[in-house]
Coordinates of C-alpha atoms and ligand atoms in Angstrom, one line a residue:
M1 CA 94.3 -101.1 -6.6
R2 CA 92.9 -104.4 -5.4
N3 CA 94.6 -107.4 -7.0
S4 CA 92.5 -110.0 -8.6
L5 CA 93.1 -113.6 -9.0
I6 CA 90.8 -116.0 -10.6
K7 CA 92.4 -119.3 -9.4
G8 CA 92.6 -122.2 -11.8
D9 CA 94.7 -124.2 -14.1
T10 CA 93.6 -122.5 -17.3
E11 CA 95.7 -119.8 -18.9
M12 CA 94.2 -116.9 -17.2
E13 CA 95.7 -113.6 -16.3
C14 CA 96.9 -113.6 -12.8
T15 CA 97.7 -110.3 -11.1
E16 CA 98.0 -111.4 -7.5
K17 CA 101.5 -111.4 -6.1
K18 CA 102.4 -114.0 -3.5
G19 CA 101.4 -112.9 0.0
I20 CA 99.2 -110.0 -1.1
C21 CA 95.7 -109.9 0.2
S22 CA 93.3 -109.2 -2.7
S23 CA 90.7 -107.7 -0.4
C24 CA 92.3 -105.1 1.8
Q25 CA 94.9 -102.4 2.0
H26 CA 97.1 -104.2 4.5
A27 CA 98.5 -106.4 1.8
S28 CA 101.5 -108.4 2.7
T29 CA 100.8 -108.7 6.5
C30 CA 97.6 -110.7 6.1
S31 CA 97.7 -114.4 6.8
A32 CA 95.7 -116.9 4.6
D33 CA 93.0 -117.0 7.3
E34 CA 92.9 -113.2 7.4
Q35 CA 92.7 -113.0 3.6
R36 CA 89.7 -115.4 3.7
R37 CA 88.0 -113.3 6.4
H38 CA 88.7 -110.1 4.4
Q39 CA 87.2 -111.7 1.3
E40 CA 84.1 -112.7 3.3
E41 CA 83.7 -109.1 4.6
L42 CA 84.1 -107.7 1.2
M43 CA 81.5 -110.1 -0.2
K44 CA 79.1 -109.1 2.5
E45 CA 79.6 -105.4 1.7
R46 CA 79.0 -106.0 -2.0
L47 CA 76.0 -108.2 -1.5
Q48 CA 74.4 -105.6 0.8
L49 CA 74.2 -103.3 -2.3
I50 CA 72.1 -105.9 -4.2
R51 CA 68.4 -105.7 -3.4
H52 CA 67.1 -108.9 -5.0
R53 CA 69.2 -112.1 -5.7
I54 CA 67.6 -114.6 -8.0
M55 CA 69.1 -117.9 -9.2
V56 CA 67.9 -119.6 -12.4
M57 CA 68.1 -123.4 -12.4
S58 CA 67.1 -126.4 -14.5
G59 CA 67.3 -130.1 -14.1
K60 CA 68.6 -130.6 -17.6
G61 CA 70.8 -128.7 -20.0
G62 CA 69.4 -127.1 -23.2
V63 CA 66.0 -126.4 -21.8
G64 CA 66.4 -122.6 -22.1
K65 CA 67.7 -121.5 -18.7
S66 CA 70.2 -119.0 -20.1
T67 CA 67.7 -117.8 -22.6
V68 CA 65.2 -117.1 -19.8
T69 CA 67.9 -115.4 -17.7
A70 CA 69.2 -113.2 -20.5
N71 CA 65.7 -112.1 -21.5
L72 CA 64.4 -111.4 -18.0
A73 CA 67.6 -109.5 -17.3
N74 CA 67.3 -107.4 -20.4
L75 CA 63.6 -106.8 -19.8
L76 CA 64.1 -105.5 -16.3
A77 CA 67.1 -103.4 -17.4
E78 CA 65.0 -101.8 -20.2
E79 CA 62.3 -101.1 -17.5
G80 CA 64.9 -99.0 -15.7
Y81 CA 66.0 -101.5 -13.0
K82 CA 69.7 -101.9 -12.3
V83 CA 70.4 -105.4 -13.2
G84 CA 73.4 -107.8 -13.1
V85 CA 73.9 -111.3 -14.5
L86 CA 76.4 -113.7 -12.9
D87 CA 77.0 -116.6 -15.3
A88 CA 77.8 -119.4 -12.9
D89 CA 77.9 -122.0 -15.6
I90 CA 81.6 -122.5 -15.3
H91 CA 81.8 -125.4 -17.8
G92 CA 79.6 -123.9 -20.5
P93 CA 79.3 -120.2 -20.2
N94 CA 76.7 -119.1 -22.8
I95 CA 75.6 -115.8 -21.3
P96 CA 78.3 -113.7 -23.1
T97 CA 77.1 -114.9 -26.5
M98 CA 73.4 -114.4 -25.6
L99 CA 74.0 -110.9 -24.3
G100 CA 76.2 -110.0 -27.3
V101 CA 79.4 -109.5 -25.4
E102 CA 81.3 -112.6 -26.4
G103 CA 85.1 -112.2 -26.8
R104 CA 85.2 -109.1 -24.6
T105 CA 87.3 -109.0 -21.4
M106 CA 86.5 -107.5 -18.0
G107 CA 88.6 -104.6 -16.8
M108 CA 90.0 -103.5 -13.4
S109 CA 89.4 -100.3 -11.5
P110 CA 90.4 -99.2 -7.9
E111 CA 87.1 -100.9 -6.8
G112 CA 87.9 -104.3 -8.2
I113 CA 87.0 -106.3 -11.3
E114 CA 84.6 -104.3 -13.5
P115 CA 81.7 -106.2 -15.1
L116 CA 81.0 -105.7 -18.7
E117 CA 78.1 -103.2 -19.2
L118 CA 75.5 -103.2 -21.9
P119 CA 74.1 -100.0 -23.3
N120 CA 71.0 -100.5 -21.1
G121 CA 73.2 -100.7 -18.0
L122 CA 73.0 -104.5 -17.7
K123 CA 76.2 -105.7 -16.0
V124 CA 77.6 -109.1 -16.9
V125 CA 80.2 -111.3 -15.3
S126 CA 81.2 -114.7 -16.7
L127 CA 84.1 -117.0 -16.7
G128 CA 83.7 -116.9 -20.5
F129 CA 85.4 -113.5 -20.4
L130 CA 88.5 -115.0 -18.8
I131 CA 89.1 -118.1 -20.8
K132 CA 91.2 -117.4 -23.8
D133 CA 90.6 -120.6 -25.7
K134 CA 86.9 -121.5 -25.9
D135 CA 87.7 -125.1 -26.9
T136 CA 89.7 -125.8 -23.8
P137 CA 87.5 -127.5 -21.2
V138 CA 87.6 -126.2 -17.6
I139 CA 88.4 -129.2 -15.5
W140 CA 87.9 -128.0 -11.9
R141 CA 86.7 -129.7 -8.8
G142 CA 84.1 -128.2 -6.4
P143 CA 86.4 -126.2 -4.1
L144 CA 88.0 -124.4 -7.1
K145 CA 84.6 -123.6 -8.6
M146 CA 83.4 -122.3 -5.3
G147 CA 86.6 -120.1 -5.1
V148 CA 85.8 -118.5 -8.5
L149 CA 82.2 -117.9 -7.5
R150 CA 83.4 -116.4 -4.2
Q151 CA 85.7 -114.1 -6.2
F152 CA 82.9 -113.1 -8.6
L153 CA 80.8 -112.0 -5.6
S154 CA 83.5 -110.4 -3.5
E155 CA 85.9 -108.8 -6.0
V156 CA 83.6 -107.7 -8.8
N157 CA 82.4 -104.2 -8.5
W158 CA 78.7 -104.8 -9.0
G159 CA 77.7 -101.6 -7.3
N160 CA 74.1 -100.9 -6.4
L161 CA 71.8 -103.4 -8.1
D162 CA 68.1 -104.0 -8.0
F163 CA 68.5 -107.5 -9.3
L164 CA 71.3 -110.0 -9.6
F165 CA 70.4 -113.0 -11.7
V166 CA 72.7 -116.1 -11.2
D167 CA 72.5 -118.4 -14.2
L168 CA 73.5 -121.8 -12.9
P169 CA 74.6 -124.9 -14.8
P170 CA 72.0 -127.6 -15.1
G171 CA 71.5 -130.0 -12.1
T172 CA 72.0 -129.7 -8.4
G173 CA 75.8 -130.0 -8.1
D174 CA 78.7 -127.9 -6.8
E175 CA 77.6 -124.5 -8.3
P176 CA 74.1 -124.3 -7.0
L177 CA 75.3 -125.4 -3.6
S178 CA 78.1 -122.9 -3.6
I179 CA 75.8 -120.1 -4.6
V180 CA 73.4 -120.9 -1.8
Q181 CA 76.2 -121.0 0.7
L182 CA 77.8 -117.8 -0.6
I183 CA 74.7 -115.7 -1.1
H184 CA 72.9 -116.3 2.2
H185 CA 69.8 -114.2 1.4
L186 CA 68.6 -115.4 -2.0
D187 CA 65.2 -114.1 -2.8
G188 CA 64.4 -117.3 -4.7
A189 CA 65.0 -119.6 -7.6
I190 CA 63.3 -119.7 -11.0
V191 CA 63.2 -123.3 -12.3
V192 CA 63.1 -123.7 -16.1
T193 CA 61.9 -126.9 -17.7
T194 CA 60.5 -128.2 -21.0
P195 CA 57.1 -129.9 -21.1
Q196 CA 58.2 -133.5 -21.6
H197 CA 58.2 -136.1 -18.9
V198 CA 62.0 -136.7 -18.6
A199 CA 62.7 -133.0 -18.3
L200 CA 60.0 -132.6 -15.7
L201 CA 61.5 -135.4 -13.6
D202 CA 64.7 -133.5 -13.5
S203 CA 63.1 -130.2 -12.7
R204 CA 61.4 -131.8 -9.7
K205 CA 64.9 -132.4 -8.4
S206 CA 65.7 -128.7 -8.7
V207 CA 62.6 -127.8 -6.8
N208 CA 63.4 -130.4 -4.1
F209 CA 66.9 -129.0 -3.9
C210 CA 65.5 -125.6 -3.1
H211 CA 63.3 -127.1 -0.4
K212 CA 66.3 -128.8 1.1
V213 CA 68.5 -125.7 1.2
N214 CA 65.6 -123.4 2.2
V215 CA 65.5 -121.3 -0.9
K216 CA 62.0 -120.1 -2.0
V217 CA 60.9 -121.2 -5.5
V218 CA 59.8 -118.1 -7.5
G219 CA 58.1 -120.5 -9.8
I220 CA 58.4 -122.9 -12.7
V221 CA 58.8 -121.8 -16.4
E222 CA 57.7 -124.2 -19.1
N223 CA 59.9 -123.3 -22.0
M224 CA 59.6 -124.7 -25.6
S225 CA 55.9 -125.2 -25.0
G226 CA 54.3 -125.6 -28.4
L227 CA 55.4 -124.3 -31.7
I228 CA 53.3 -122.1 -33.9
C229 CA 53.6 -123.4 -37.5
P230 CA 54.9 -120.5 -39.6
H231 CA 52.9 -121.8 -42.6
C232 CA 49.4 -122.6 -41.3
G233 CA 49.4 -120.9 -37.9
E234 CA 48.4 -124.2 -36.2
E235 CA 50.1 -125.0 -32.9
I236 CA 52.3 -128.1 -32.8
D237 CA 53.1 -129.6 -29.3
L238 CA 56.6 -130.7 -30.2
F239 CA 57.6 -131.6 -26.6
K240 CA 54.0 -132.0 -25.3
K241 CA 52.4 -129.3 -23.3
G242 CA 51.2 -128.4 -19.8
G243 CA 53.7 -130.6 -17.9
G244 CA 55.4 -127.7 -16.2
E245 CA 52.1 -126.5 -14.9
K246 CA 51.2 -130.0 -13.7
A247 CA 54.6 -130.3 -11.9
S248 CA 54.1 -126.9 -10.2
V249 CA 50.6 -128.1 -8.9
E250 CA 52.1 -131.3 -7.7
L251 CA 55.0 -129.6 -6.1
G252 CA 52.9 -126.8 -4.6
E253 CA 55.0 -124.1 -6.3
P254 CA 53.8 -121.2 -8.5
F255 CA 53.6 -121.6 -12.3
L256 CA 55.3 -118.6 -14.0
G257 CA 54.2 -119.3 -17.6
R258 CA 54.8 -121.0 -20.9
V259 CA 57.2 -119.8 -23.5
P260 CA 56.5 -121.2 -27.0
I261 CA 59.2 -122.3 -29.4
D262 CA 60.2 -119.4 -31.6
P263 CA 63.0 -119.8 -34.2
A264 CA 63.7 -116.0 -33.7
L265 CA 64.6 -116.8 -30.1
V266 CA 67.4 -119.1 -31.3
E267 CA 68.6 -116.6 -33.8
A268 CA 68.5 -113.8 -31.3
G269 CA 70.4 -115.9 -28.7
D270 CA 73.1 -116.8 -31.2
R271 CA 73.6 -113.2 -32.3
G272 CA 73.3 -111.6 -28.9
V273 CA 70.2 -109.7 -29.7
P274 CA 67.8 -108.8 -26.9
F275 CA 64.8 -110.9 -28.2
V276 CA 62.3 -109.7 -25.6
T277 CA 62.5 -106.1 -26.7
R278 CA 63.4 -106.6 -30.4
F279 CA 60.5 -109.0 -31.0
A280 CA 58.3 -107.5 -28.3
K281 CA 55.0 -108.4 -30.1
S282 CA 55.8 -112.2 -30.5
P283 CA 53.9 -114.7 -28.3
A284 CA 57.3 -115.8 -26.8
A285 CA 58.3 -112.2 -25.8
K286 CA 54.8 -111.6 -24.3
A287 CA 55.2 -114.8 -22.3
L288 CA 58.6 -113.7 -21.1
K289 CA 57.1 -110.3 -20.1
E290 CA 54.4 -112.0 -18.0
I291 CA 57.1 -114.1 -16.3
G292 CA 58.9 -110.8 -15.6
E293 CA 55.8 -109.3 -14.1
R294 CA 55.3 -112.4 -11.9
L295 CA 58.9 -112.1 -10.7
L296 CA 58.4 -108.4 -9.8
Q297 CA 55.3 -109.4 -7.8
F298 CA 57.2 -112.2 -6.1
V299 CA 59.9 -109.8 -4.9
G300 CA 57.3 -107.1 -3.9
E301 CA 58.2 -104.6 -6.6
K302 CA 54.7 -104.6 -7.9
Ligands
LIG1 P1 70.2 -123.9 -21.1 O1 70.8 -122.7 -20.5 O2 69.1 -124.6 -20.4 O3 71.3 -124.9 -21.5 P2 69.8 -122.3 -23.5 O4 69.1 -121.1 -23.0 O5 71.3 -122.3 -23.8 O6 69.6 -123.6 -22.5 O7 69.0 -122.8 -24.8 C1 69.4 -123.9 -25.6 C2 69.0 -123.6 -27.0 O8 67.6 -123.5 -27.2 C3 69.6 -122.2 -27.5 O9 70.0 -122.4 -28.8 C4 68.4 -121.3 -27.4 O10 68.4 -120.3 -28.3 C5 67.2 -122.3 -27.7 N1 65.9 -121.9 -27.1 C6 65.7 -121.7 -25.8 N2 64.4 -121.4 -25.6 C7 63.8 -121.4 -26.8 C8 62.5 -121.2 -27.3 N3 61.5 -120.9 -26.5 N4 62.3 -121.3 -28.7 C9 63.3 -121.6 -29.5 N5 64.5 -121.9 -29.1 C10 64.8 -121.8 -27.8

């Protein structure tokens, strides 16, 4: 069995013994350099089994990036695609809650770390599954974070996937850069924003980051775009409207769609319920489905 070590200073289970290479059978004879090379080879092998690799970014926190990731992943899994979600938000992993697998732990098999699997086949990996105390902050510098992401890509038994969604923390810091460096052939990035000016300024940074590191932009999602009043049915533009589309025109990138504010989306996220299928007839679910369709067109699946 391959040994797994998620390096860090939190109280995590550590199964690697000193001097044992976690990536090959020749265990104790591998030097540190060889171990690194074996890990790179293993990561390459694993990534070759993943057809489309999509990262989901935002300039700001709380704009609905994880919500969009979780719903697109569920949507495609329900359509029969083999889908994985890598929660790369090391400091605030919300994906386990949104996908209804909070508090669970990942197992080991002869193939490596086993992702958690939902009934629809969706595979999930998150640091949230490894941190015992949710209130303890993860205080890691860049190299350590990159080490964990490398292990999530090399030692997790993702198997054959049609899509891997990488849910990034907000901004353009260590994690997006690490993911771009580790996953050489990303299909593209989805940028999530809200319609107001300040959020849009930050989302421009995400788009410019993609331009700098040569990652294609799948498009911009304008989330929390308008609220349908449950009493009178009138639309209220709580955070304004249309800014995401305007930014996409200015930046010359596709606009993927607007997702309205829907209280059921908050409830579903908190309870780990797949909103997009459970509330399929709602305007927000329809918008998410259209975004899914545009993603499928982008990667050439439709
Ligand atoms: P991020 O990943 O960008 O930090 P989240 O996806 O965690 O943001 O969303 C932040 C909060 O906003 C969550 O409580 C989520 O349920 C809620 N939320 C996201 N999108 C919507 C929406 N369209 N309508 C209502 N609530 C939303």
